[in-house]
CSV table of C-alpha atoms in Angstrom, one decimal:
chain,number,residue,atom,x,y,z
A,74,MET,CA,-31.7,19.7,0.3
A,75,SER,CA,-31.0,20.0,-3.1
A,76,GLU,CA,-31.4,17.4,-5.8
A,77,ARG,CA,-28.7,18.8,-7.8
A,78,VAL,CA,-25.6,17.5,-9.0
A,79,VAL,CA,-22.4,20.2,-9.3
A,80,LEU,CA,-19.4,19.9,-9.6
A,81,HIS,CA,-16.1,23.0,-9.4
A,82,TYR,CA,-13.1,23.2,-11.7
A,83,PHE,CA,-11.6,24.4,-14.0
A,84,ASN,CA,-12.9,24.3,-17.7
A,85,GLY,CA,-10.4,21.6,-18.9
A,86,ARG,CA,-9.6,17.6,-17.5
A,87,GLY,CA,-8.0,17.7,-15.0
A,88,LYS,CA,-9.0,15.4,-11.8
A,89,MET,CA,-13.0,16.4,-13.2
A,90,GLU,CA,-13.0,15.3,-16.6
A,91,ALA,CA,-13.5,11.1,-14.9
A,92,VAL,CA,-15.9,12.1,-11.8
A,93,ARG,CA,-17.4,13.6,-15.3
A,94,TRP,CA,-17.7,10.4,-17.6
A,95,LEU,CA,-18.7,8.0,-14.9
A,96,LEU,CA,-21.6,10.6,-14.4
A,97,ALA,CA,-22.8,10.5,-18.0
A,98,ALA,CA,-22.3,7.4,-18.5
A,99,ALA,CA,-24.5,6.3,-15.4
A,100,GLY,CA,-27.1,8.8,-17.4
A,101,VAL,CA,-27.5,10.6,-14.3
A,102,GLN,CA,-27.3,14.8,-14.8
A,103,PHE,CA,-24.8,17.9,-14.3
A,104,GLU,CA,-24.1,21.2,-13.8
A,105,GLU,CA,-20.5,22.5,-13.9
A,106,VAL,CA,-18.8,25.7,-11.9
A,107,PHE,CA,-15.7,26.9,-13.8
A,108,LEU,CA,-12.6,28.6,-11.5
A,109,THR,CA,-10.9,30.8,-13.8
A,110,LYS,CA,-10.1,32.7,-11.3
A,111,ARG,CA,-8.3,32.7,-7.9
A,112,GLU,CA,-11.0,35.0,-6.1
A,113,GLU,CA,-13.5,32.2,-7.1
A,114,TYR,CA,-10.8,29.0,-5.4
A,115,GLU,CA,-10.8,31.8,-2.1
A,116,LYS,CA,-14.6,31.5,-2.3
A,117,LEU,CA,-15.3,28.2,-2.3
A,118,LEU,CA,-11.7,28.1,0.4
A,119,ASN,CA,-13.4,30.4,2.7
A,120,ASP,CA,-16.8,28.9,2.4
A,121,GLY,CA,-14.4,25.7,4.2
A,122,ALA,CA,-16.4,24.0,1.5
A,123,LEU,CA,-12.9,21.9,-0.4
A,124,MET,CA,-11.8,19.5,3.2
A,125,PHE,CA,-8.2,19.7,2.6
A,126,GLN,CA,-8.6,23.4,-0.3
A,127,GLN,CA,-8.2,21.4,-3.2
A,128,VAL,CA,-11.0,20.9,-6.7
A,129,PRO,CA,-12.5,18.8,-8.0
A,130,LEU,CA,-15.3,19.0,-5.6
A,131,VAL,CA,-19.0,17.6,-5.8
A,132,GLU,CA,-21.7,19.0,-4.5
A,133,ILE,CA,-24.1,15.9,-4.5
A,134,ASP,CA,-27.3,14.3,-1.9
A,135,GLY,CA,-26.2,17.0,0.5
A,136,MET,CA,-22.2,16.7,0.5
A,137,GLN,CA,-19.6,18.4,-0.9
A,138,LEU,CA,-17.4,15.2,-1.5
A,139,VAL,CA,-13.9,16.4,-2.8
A,140,GLN,CA,-10.9,14.0,-3.1
A,141,SER,CA,-12.0,12.3,-7.0
A,142,LYS,CA,-11.1,8.6,-5.6
A,143,ALA,CA,-14.4,9.2,-2.8
A,144,ILE,CA,-15.9,10.7,-5.5
A,145,LEU,CA,-15.8,8.1,-8.0
A,146,ASN,CA,-15.5,5.7,-5.4
A,147,TYR,CA,-19.1,7.3,-4.9
A,148,ILE,CA,-21.1,7.4,-7.8
A,149,ALA,CA,-19.7,3.5,-9.0
A,150,GLY,CA,-22.1,2.3,-6.0
A,151,LYS,CA,-24.6,4.0,-6.1
A,152,TYR,CA,-25.3,3.7,-9.7
A,153,SER,CA,-25.1,0.5,-9.7
A,154,LEU,CA,-21.4,0.3,-11.7
A,155,TYR,CA,-19.6,-1.1,-8.4
A,156,GLY,CA,-19.7,-5.2,-9.6
A,157,LYS,CA,-23.0,-7.0,-7.7
A,158,ASP,CA,-20.1,-8.2,-4.6
A,159,LEU,CA,-17.3,-7.2,-2.3
A,160,LYS,CA,-15.3,-9.3,-4.7
A,161,GLU,CA,-16.0,-8.3,-8.0
A,162,ARG,CA,-16.1,-5.5,-6.9
A,163,ALA,CA,-11.7,-5.2,-6.2
A,164,MET,CA,-11.0,-6.7,-10.0
A,165,ILE,CA,-13.3,-3.7,-10.9
A,166,ASP,CA,-10.8,-1.7,-8.5
A,167,MET,CA,-8.4,-3.5,-9.1
A,168,TYR,CA,-8.1,-2.4,-12.5
A,169,SER,CA,-9.1,1.2,-12.5
A,170,GLU,CA,-6.7,1.3,-10.4
A,171,GLY,CA,-4.4,0.7,-12.9
A,172,VAL,CA,-6.2,2.8,-15.1
A,173,SER,CA,-6.0,5.8,-13.1
A,174,ASP,CA,-2.1,4.9,-12.8
A,175,LEU,CA,-2.0,5.4,-16.6
A,176,MET,CA,-4.3,8.0,-16.8
A,177,ASP,CA,-2.3,9.9,-14.9
A,178,LEU,CA,0.6,9.8,-17.0
A,179,VAL,CA,-1.6,10.8,-19.3
A,180,ILE,CA,-2.6,13.6,-17.6
A,181,MET,CA,0.9,15.2,-16.9
A,182,TYR,CA,2.0,15.3,-19.9
A,183,PRO,CA,1.0,19.2,-21.4
A,184,LEU,CA,2.3,20.3,-18.3
A,185,THR,CA,5.9,18.6,-18.8
A,186,PRO,CA,8.9,22.0,-20.3
A,187,PRO,CA,8.8,21.5,-23.4
A,188,GLU,CA,12.6,20.0,-24.2
A,189,ASN,CA,11.2,17.0,-22.8
A,190,LYS,CA,8.1,16.4,-23.8
A,191,GLN,CA,9.2,13.6,-26.8
A,192,LYS,CA,11.3,11.9,-24.0
A,193,TYR,CA,8.0,11.6,-21.3
A,194,LEU,CA,5.7,11.0,-24.5
A,195,SER,CA,8.0,7.4,-25.2
A,196,ASN,CA,7.5,6.6,-22.0
A,197,ILE,CA,3.6,6.7,-21.7
A,198,GLU,CA,3.8,5.1,-25.7
A,199,GLN,CA,6.3,1.8,-23.5
A,200,LYS,CA,4.2,1.8,-20.5
A,201,ALA,CA,0.9,1.3,-22.4
A,202,LYS,CA,1.9,-0.7,-24.1
A,203,ASP,CA,4.0,-3.6,-22.3
A,204,ARG,CA,2.1,-3.2,-18.5
A,205,PHE,CA,-1.6,-1.9,-19.0
A,206,LEU,CA,-3.2,-2.7,-22.5
A,207,PRO,CA,-1.8,-6.2,-22.5
A,208,VAL,CA,-3.8,-6.6,-19.2
A,209,PHE,CA,-6.5,-5.2,-20.4
A,210,GLU,CA,-6.9,-7.4,-23.1
A,211,LYS,CA,-7.0,-10.0,-21.4
A,212,GLY,CA,-9.6,-8.9,-19.0
A,213,LEU,CA,-11.7,-8.1,-22.3
A,214,GLY,CA,-11.1,-12.4,-22.8
A,215,ASN,CA,-14.1,-14.0,-23.5
A,216,SER,CA,-16.5,-10.2,-22.5
A,217,GLN,CA,-17.6,-7.0,-23.7
A,218,PHE,CA,-16.9,-5.5,-20.7
A,219,LEU,CA,-13.8,-6.8,-18.2
A,220,VAL,CA,-16.3,-8.1,-14.8
A,221,GLY,CA,-19.4,-9.7,-14.0
A,222,ASN,CA,-20.5,-9.1,-17.6
A,223,GLN,CA,-21.9,-6.4,-16.6
A,224,LEU,CA,-21.0,-2.3,-17.1
A,225,SER,CA,-18.9,-1.0,-14.7
A,226,HIS,CA,-16.7,1.4,-13.2
A,227,ALA,CA,-13.6,-0.4,-14.3
A,228,ASP,CA,-14.9,0.1,-18.3
A,229,VAL,CA,-16.0,3.7,-18.6
A,230,HIS,CA,-11.9,3.9,-17.1
A,231,LEU,CA,-11.1,2.5,-19.8
A,232,LEU,CA,-13.0,3.5,-22.7
A,233,GLU,CA,-11.4,7.9,-21.3
A,234,VAL,CA,-8.6,6.0,-21.6
A,235,THR,CA,-7.9,4.3,-24.1
A,236,LEU,CA,-9.4,7.9,-26.5
A,237,MET,CA,-7.2,10.1,-24.8
A,238,LEU,CA,-4.3,8.0,-25.3
A,239,GLN,CA,-5.4,7.7,-29.4
A,240,GLU,CA,-5.4,11.7,-29.2
A,241,LEU,CA,-1.7,11.1,-28.3
A,242,LEU,CA,-1.0,8.0,-30.3
A,243,PRO,CA,-2.8,7.4,-32.1
A,244,THR,CA,-2.8,3.7,-33.4
A,245,ILE,CA,-1.4,2.1,-29.8
A,246,LEU,CA,-4.0,0.3,-30.0
A,247,SER,CA,-3.1,-1.3,-33.3
A,248,ARG,CA,-2.1,-4.5,-32.0
A,249,PHE,CA,-4.8,-4.5,-29.2
A,250,PRO,CA,-8.3,-5.8,-31.3
A,251,LYS,CA,-9.8,-6.6,-28.0
A,252,ILE,CA,-9.7,-3.1,-27.1
A,253,GLN,CA,-10.5,-1.8,-30.4
A,254,ALA,CA,-14.0,-4.4,-30.3
A,255,PHE,CA,-15.0,-2.5,-27.4
A,256,GLN,CA,-14.1,0.3,-27.3
A,257,GLU,CA,-16.8,0.0,-30.5
A,258,LYS,CA,-18.9,-1.3,-28.5
A,259,MET,CA,-18.8,0.3,-25.4
A,260,LYS,CA,-19.0,4.1,-28.3
A,261,ALA,CA,-22.2,2.7,-28.9
A,262,LEU,CA,-24.8,2.4,-25.3
A,263,PRO,CA,-26.9,5.1,-25.3
A,264,THR,CA,-25.4,7.4,-22.4
A,265,ILE,CA,-21.5,6.9,-23.2
A,266,SER,CA,-22.9,7.2,-27.1
A,267,LYS,CA,-24.8,11.4,-25.8
A,268,PHE,CA,-20.9,12.3,-24.0
A,269,LEU,CA,-19.4,11.4,-27.2
A,270,GLN,CA,-21.3,14.0,-29.5
A,271,PRO,CA,-20.5,17.1,-29.4
A,272,GLY,CA,-22.5,20.5,-27.2
A,273,SER,CA,-22.4,17.3,-24.1
A,274,ALA,CA,-20.2,18.3,-20.7
A,275,ARG,CA,-16.7,16.4,-22.8
A,276,LYS,CA,-13.3,18.2,-22.2
A,277,PRO,CA,-11.4,18.7,-25.1
A,278,PRO,CA,-7.9,18.0,-24.5
A,279,PRO,CA,-5.5,20.6,-22.8
A,280,HIS,CA,-4.5,23.6,-24.7
A,281,GLU,CA,-2.4,26.7,-23.9
A,282,ALA,CA,-5.3,28.9,-22.5
A,283,TYR,CA,-6.3,25.5,-19.6
A,284,VAL,CA,-2.8,25.1,-18.9
A,285,LYS,CA,-2.9,28.8,-17.3
A,286,THR,CA,-5.9,29.4,-16.5
A,287,VAL,CA,-4.5,25.9,-13.7
A,288,LYS,CA,-1.1,28.0,-12.9
A,289,GLU,CA,-3.4,31.1,-12.4
A,290,VAL,CA,-5.8,30.0,-10.1
A,291,LEU,CA,-3.4,28.3,-8.4
A,292,SER,CA,-0.4,29.9,-8.0
A,293,HIS,CA,0.3,28.9,-4.5
A,294,LEU,CA,2.0,25.3,-6.5
A,295,PHE,CA,4.0,26.6,-9.8
A,296,LYS,CA,6.3,30.0,-7.6
B,7,MET,CA,-8.5,-22.6,-1.7
B,8,SER,CA,-5.6,-21.6,1.5
B,9,ASP,CA,-7.8,-19.6,4.0
B,10,LYS,CA,-4.3,-17.0,4.8
B,11,VAL,CA,-3.6,-14.3,3.7
B,12,VAL,CA,-0.2,-13.8,2.7
B,13,LEU,CA,1.7,-10.3,2.3
B,14,HIS,CA,4.3,-10.5,-0.7
B,15,TYR,CA,6.6,-6.9,0.0
B,16,PHE,CA,10.0,-6.0,0.6
B,17,ASN,CA,11.1,-6.2,5.1
B,18,GLY,CA,9.7,-2.6,5.3
B,19,ARG,CA,7.4,-0.1,5.0
B,20,GLY,CA,7.1,1.2,2.2
B,21,LYS,CA,2.6,0.5,-0.3
B,22,MET,CA,3.1,-2.6,2.1
B,23,GLU,CA,2.3,-1.1,6.0
B,24,SER,CA,-1.1,0.3,5.2
B,25,ILE,CA,-2.4,-2.5,4.8
B,26,ARG,CA,-0.5,-4.6,7.5
B,27,TRP,CA,-2.8,-1.9,9.8
B,28,LEU,CA,-6.1,-2.6,8.3
B,29,LEU,CA,-5.4,-6.7,9.1
B,30,ALA,CA,-4.3,-5.7,12.3
B,31,ALA,CA,-6.6,-3.7,13.7
B,32,ALA,CA,-9.5,-6.3,11.9
B,33,GLY,CA,-7.6,-8.3,14.3
B,34,VAL,CA,-6.7,-10.9,10.4
B,35,GLN,CA,-3.9,-12.9,10.8
B,36,PHE,CA,-1.1,-12.8,8.0
B,37,GLU,CA,1.5,-13.6,7.1
B,38,GLU,CA,4.1,-12.0,4.8
B,39,VAL,CA,7.2,-13.3,2.0
B,40,PHE,CA,10.1,-10.5,1.6
B,41,LEU,CA,11.1,-10.1,-1.7
B,42,THR,CA,14.9,-9.6,-0.5
B,43,LYS,CA,15.8,-10.8,-4.5
B,44,ARG,CA,15.1,-9.4,-7.9
B,45,GLU,CA,15.0,-13.1,-9.1
B,46,GLN,CA,11.8,-13.5,-6.6
B,47,TYR,CA,10.1,-10.7,-7.8
B,48,GLU,CA,11.2,-11.7,-11.9
B,49,LYS,CA,9.4,-15.1,-10.5
B,50,LEU,CA,6.2,-13.6,-9.5
B,51,LEU,CA,6.0,-11.6,-12.7
B,52,SER,CA,6.8,-14.9,-15.0
B,53,ASP,CA,3.6,-16.8,-12.3
B,54,GLY,CA,1.7,-13.6,-13.2
B,55,ALA,CA,0.6,-13.2,-10.0
B,56,LEU,CA,1.4,-9.4,-10.8
B,57,MET,CA,-2.0,-7.7,-12.9
B,58,PHE,CA,0.6,-4.6,-13.4
B,59,GLN,CA,4.1,-6.2,-12.3
B,60,GLN,CA,4.0,-4.1,-9.6
B,61,VAL,CA,3.6,-5.2,-5.5
B,62,PRO,CA,2.1,-4.8,-3.0
B,63,LEU,CA,0.7,-8.4,-3.6
B,64,VAL,CA,-1.7,-10.4,-0.7
B,65,GLU,CA,-3.1,-13.2,-1.0
B,66,ILE,CA,-6.1,-12.9,0.6
B,67,ASP,CA,-9.9,-15.4,-0.7
B,68,GLY,CA,-8.6,-17.2,-3.5
B,69,MET,CA,-7.0,-13.7,-5.1
B,70,GLN,CA,-4.5,-12.5,-5.9
B,71,LEU,CA,-4.9,-8.3,-5.2
B,72,VAL,CA,-2.6,-6.1,-6.6
B,73,GLN,CA,-2.8,-2.6,-5.9
B,74,SER,CA,-3.1,-0.7,-2.5
B,75,LYS,CA,-6.2,1.4,-2.8
B,76,ALA,CA,-8.1,-2.2,-4.5
B,77,ILE,CA,-6.6,-4.3,-1.1
B,78,LEU,CA,-7.4,-2.1,1.3
B,79,ASN,CA,-11.1,-1.7,0.0
B,80,TYR,CA,-11.5,-5.2,-0.1
B,81,ILE,CA,-10.0,-5.5,3.6
B,82,ALA,CA,-12.5,-2.7,4.7
B,83,GLY,CA,-15.2,-3.4,2.8
B,84,LYS,CA,-14.5,-7.6,4.9
B,85,TYR,CA,-13.8,-6.2,8.3
B,86,ASN,CA,-16.9,-3.3,8.1
B,87,LEU,CA,-14.4,-1.2,8.6
B,88,TYR,CA,-15.5,0.8,5.7
B,89,GLY,CA,-19.5,2.5,7.7
B,90,LYS,CA,-22.3,1.5,6.4
B,91,ASP,CA,-23.9,3.4,3.6
B,92,LEU,CA,-22.7,4.7,0.9
B,93,LYS,CA,-22.2,8.7,2.2
B,94,GLU,CA,-20.8,7.7,5.1
B,95,ARG,CA,-18.3,5.7,3.0
B,96,ALA,CA,-17.9,9.0,1.0
B,97,MET,CA,-16.5,10.6,4.3
B,98,ILE,CA,-14.3,7.0,5.1
B,99,ASP,CA,-12.7,8.0,1.8
B,100,MET,CA,-12.6,11.5,2.1
B,101,TYR,CA,-10.8,11.4,4.9
B,102,SER,CA,-8.6,8.5,4.2
B,103,GLU,CA,-7.6,9.8,1.1
B,104,GLY,CA,-6.5,12.9,2.9
B,105,ALA,CA,-4.2,10.7,5.4
B,106,SER,CA,-2.4,8.8,2.0
B,107,ASP,CA,-2.0,11.8,0.9
B,108,LEU,CA,0.1,13.1,3.3
B,109,MET,CA,0.6,10.2,4.4
B,110,ASP,CA,2.7,10.2,0.3
B,111,LEU,CA,5.1,13.1,0.9
B,112,ILE,CA,6.4,11.1,5.2
B,113,MET,CA,7.3,8.2,1.9
B,114,MET,CA,9.5,10.2,0.3
B,115,TYR,CA,11.2,11.9,2.6
B,116,PRO,CA,13.7,9.7,2.7
B,117,PHE,CA,14.7,8.5,-1.1
B,118,LYS,CA,15.1,13.1,-1.1
B,119,PRO,CA,19.2,13.7,-1.6
B,120,ALA,CA,20.5,14.7,1.4
B,121,GLU,CA,21.2,18.6,0.5
B,122,HIS,CA,17.0,18.6,-0.2
B,123,LYS,CA,15.7,17.1,3.2
B,124,GLN,CA,15.4,19.6,5.2
B,125,THR,CA,13.0,21.5,3.0
B,126,HIS,CA,11.4,18.3,2.4
B,127,LEU,CA,10.6,18.4,6.2
B,128,SER,CA,9.2,21.8,6.1
B,129,THR,CA,6.4,21.1,3.4
B,130,ILE,CA,5.5,17.6,6.1
B,131,GLU,CA,5.5,19.5,8.2
B,132,GLN,CA,3.6,22.6,6.6
B,133,LYS,CA,1.9,20.5,4.4
B,134,ALA,CA,0.2,19.1,8.0
B,135,LYS,CA,0.2,22.0,10.0
B,136,ASP,CA,-1.9,23.9,7.5
B,137,ARG,CA,-4.6,21.5,5.8
B,138,PHE,CA,-4.0,18.3,7.2
B,139,LEU,CA,-4.0,17.4,11.0
B,140,PRO,CA,-7.1,20.7,11.0
B,141,VAL,CA,-8.9,19.1,9.7
B,142,PHE,CA,-8.6,15.9,11.4
B,143,GLU,CA,-8.8,17.5,14.5
B,144,LYS,CA,-12.1,19.1,14.3
B,145,GLY,CA,-13.5,15.7,12.1
B,146,LEU,CA,-12.5,14.6,16.1
B,147,ALA,CA,-15.3,17.4,17.9
B,148,ASP,CA,-17.5,15.3,18.3
B,149,SER,CA,-15.9,11.9,18.5
B,150,HIS,CA,-13.5,9.3,19.5
B,151,PHE,CA,-13.5,8.1,16.4
B,152,LEU,CA,-13.9,10.2,12.7
B,153,VAL,CA,-17.6,8.4,11.6
B,154,GLY,CA,-20.1,7.2,12.6
B,155,ASN,CA,-18.9,6.8,16.1
B,156,GLN,CA,-17.5,3.6,15.5
B,157,LEU,CA,-14.0,2.4,13.8
B,158,SER,CA,-13.4,2.7,10.7
B,159,ARG,CA,-10.2,2.7,7.8
B,160,ALA,CA,-10.3,6.5,8.1
B,161,ASP,CA,-9.1,6.5,12.3
B,162,VAL,CA,-6.0,2.6,12.1
B,163,HIS,CA,-4.6,5.2,8.9
B,164,LEU,CA,-5.0,8.2,10.7
B,165,LEU,CA,-3.5,6.8,13.3
B,166,GLU,CA,-0.8,5.7,10.8
B,167,VAL,CA,0.3,9.1,10.0
B,168,THR,CA,0.4,10.4,12.6
B,169,LEU,CA,2.7,8.5,14.5
B,170,MET,CA,4.7,8.6,11.5
B,171,LEU,CA,5.0,12.6,12.0
B,172,GLN,CA,6.4,12.0,15.2
B,173,GLU,CA,8.6,9.7,14.7
B,174,LEU,CA,10.1,13.1,12.0
B,175,LEU,CA,8.7,15.8,14.1
B,176,PRO,CA,8.4,14.3,17.5
B,177,THR,CA,6.2,18.2,18.5
B,178,ILE,CA,4.4,17.6,15.7
B,179,LEU,CA,1.2,17.2,17.6
B,180,SER,CA,1.3,19.7,20.6
B,181,THR,CA,-1.1,22.4,19.1
B,182,PHE,CA,-3.7,19.6,18.0
B,183,PRO,CA,-4.8,17.8,21.4
B,184,LYS,CA,-8.3,16.4,20.2
B,185,ILE,CA,-5.6,14.7,17.7
B,186,GLN,CA,-3.8,13.5,20.2
B,187,ALA,CA,-6.4,11.5,22.6
B,188,PHE,CA,-7.5,10.3,19.7
B,189,GLN,CA,-4.3,8.6,20.0
B,190,GLU,CA,-4.0,7.5,23.5
B,191,LYS,CA,-7.8,6.2,22.7
B,192,MET,CA,-6.6,4.6,19.6
B,193,LYS,CA,-3.8,2.1,21.0
B,194,ALA,CA,-5.3,1.2,23.8
B,195,LEU,CA,-7.5,-1.4,21.3
B,196,PRO,CA,-6.9,-4.6,21.8
B,197,THR,CA,-5.9,-5.6,17.9
B,198,ILE,CA,-4.4,-2.3,17.6
B,199,SER,CA,-2.0,-2.1,21.4
B,200,LYS,CA,-0.9,-6.2,20.0
B,201,PHE,CA,-0.1,-4.8,16.7
B,202,LEU,CA,2.4,-1.4,18.8
B,203,GLN,CA,3.9,-4.3,21.4
B,204,PRO,CA,7.5,-5.7,19.7
B,205,GLY,CA,7.6,-8.9,17.7
B,206,SER,CA,4.4,-7.8,16.1
B,207,ALA,CA,4.9,-7.5,11.8
B,208,ARG,CA,4.5,-3.2,12.2
B,209,LYS,CA,7.5,-2.5,10.2
B,210,PRO,CA,10.7,-0.3,11.7
B,211,GLY,CA,10.8,3.4,9.8
B,212,GLN,CA,13.5,3.9,7.3
B,213,SER,CA,13.9,0.7,7.2
B,214,LEU,CA,13.0,0.2,2.7
B,215,VAL,CA,14.6,2.6,0.4
B,216,LYS,CA,17.7,0.5,-0.6
B,217,SER,CA,15.3,-2.8,-1.4
B,218,MET,CA,13.1,-1.0,-3.1
B,219,PHE,CA,15.4,-0.8,-5.8
B,220,LEU,CA,14.4,-4.8,-7.5
B,221,GLN,CA,11.4,-3.3,-8.7
B,222,ARG,CA,12.8,-1.2,-11.4
């Protein structure tokens, strides 16, 4: 049984980036196989590797895991990033699901038609400032971490989404000093600092070539 | 600290129904507070009960849980419906997320304008038959349950979604004999049988559309 962790996805962020972040934060080495042609996707399908015909796919500990939440839950559980008991896990899940909702909004931005982009961006800004960021600002009240005074999946997720937000809206954290301080402390953690350096597995913001590849490989979704 | 489990939602299925199913399957008693007026939703907001300004909200074990996946994960963990180890949990999560994707498709149906309903129904049918049901049929090849030879949340979600499917497409399971047999065995389990009887907390289909717009 191979000990390697192998990620199968496009050469871009999408639904796999949160998985890359969590593995990196946990200090876990992994390899990546990038989908560039439809034939590669079809081979994965024919091999029966994709339970619901979808990527992300992560090969880990003898399993072929799909469904990003299943993958993230497994990694968090295995590498002690899921709190110390069920109640801490519930808090971590609440924060993570909130981050995930915000991330879904940000991920859709490059796929919106040009004429809708400005309005969509305003919607992201308003939801971030009204619904999401105040919750994390409050959650970081007295601690460096969101739950249980130790690093969890929720913290890694929060760092990821706030960095993504700043790429689109550079001053978005101006009224959220605790989140700013949180970012600085997180970035200083060794595994995370390494992931933020050039040459790591971290992917750049979506660009034309990425969107084009996704649309070609998953052509059945974009008819 | 109250031991009561209290659900806050509309008087309908929506995002709370899976939670009702799971609590019922686990044999857990719960109460419900139904949102019928905007003022009630605004009170929950100003009380700070809704972390992200959204329902479902479940009060349980001194916590005010929101985000349906967080709620379901907690109930599954607490009542031993989440497998015996991390790997079983991963399998359960994969099946559950798949069931959830299918459920999301079905839940969109009543919100579609009349002229799009037939197309959407065809999409549900095609995705169910091509993408989802074959996976569960295969997963049940050797067992009454999807994972680890014991009841898990994945089984409860699968029963829920296949019953929902049959409400829209009555013959959808005709080529899936293992899922049919699975349904019969699940329905015979005491807690689930009880939930399927009239007068239980189970909500009828199609009841939700207008009341959900309270939140917007």
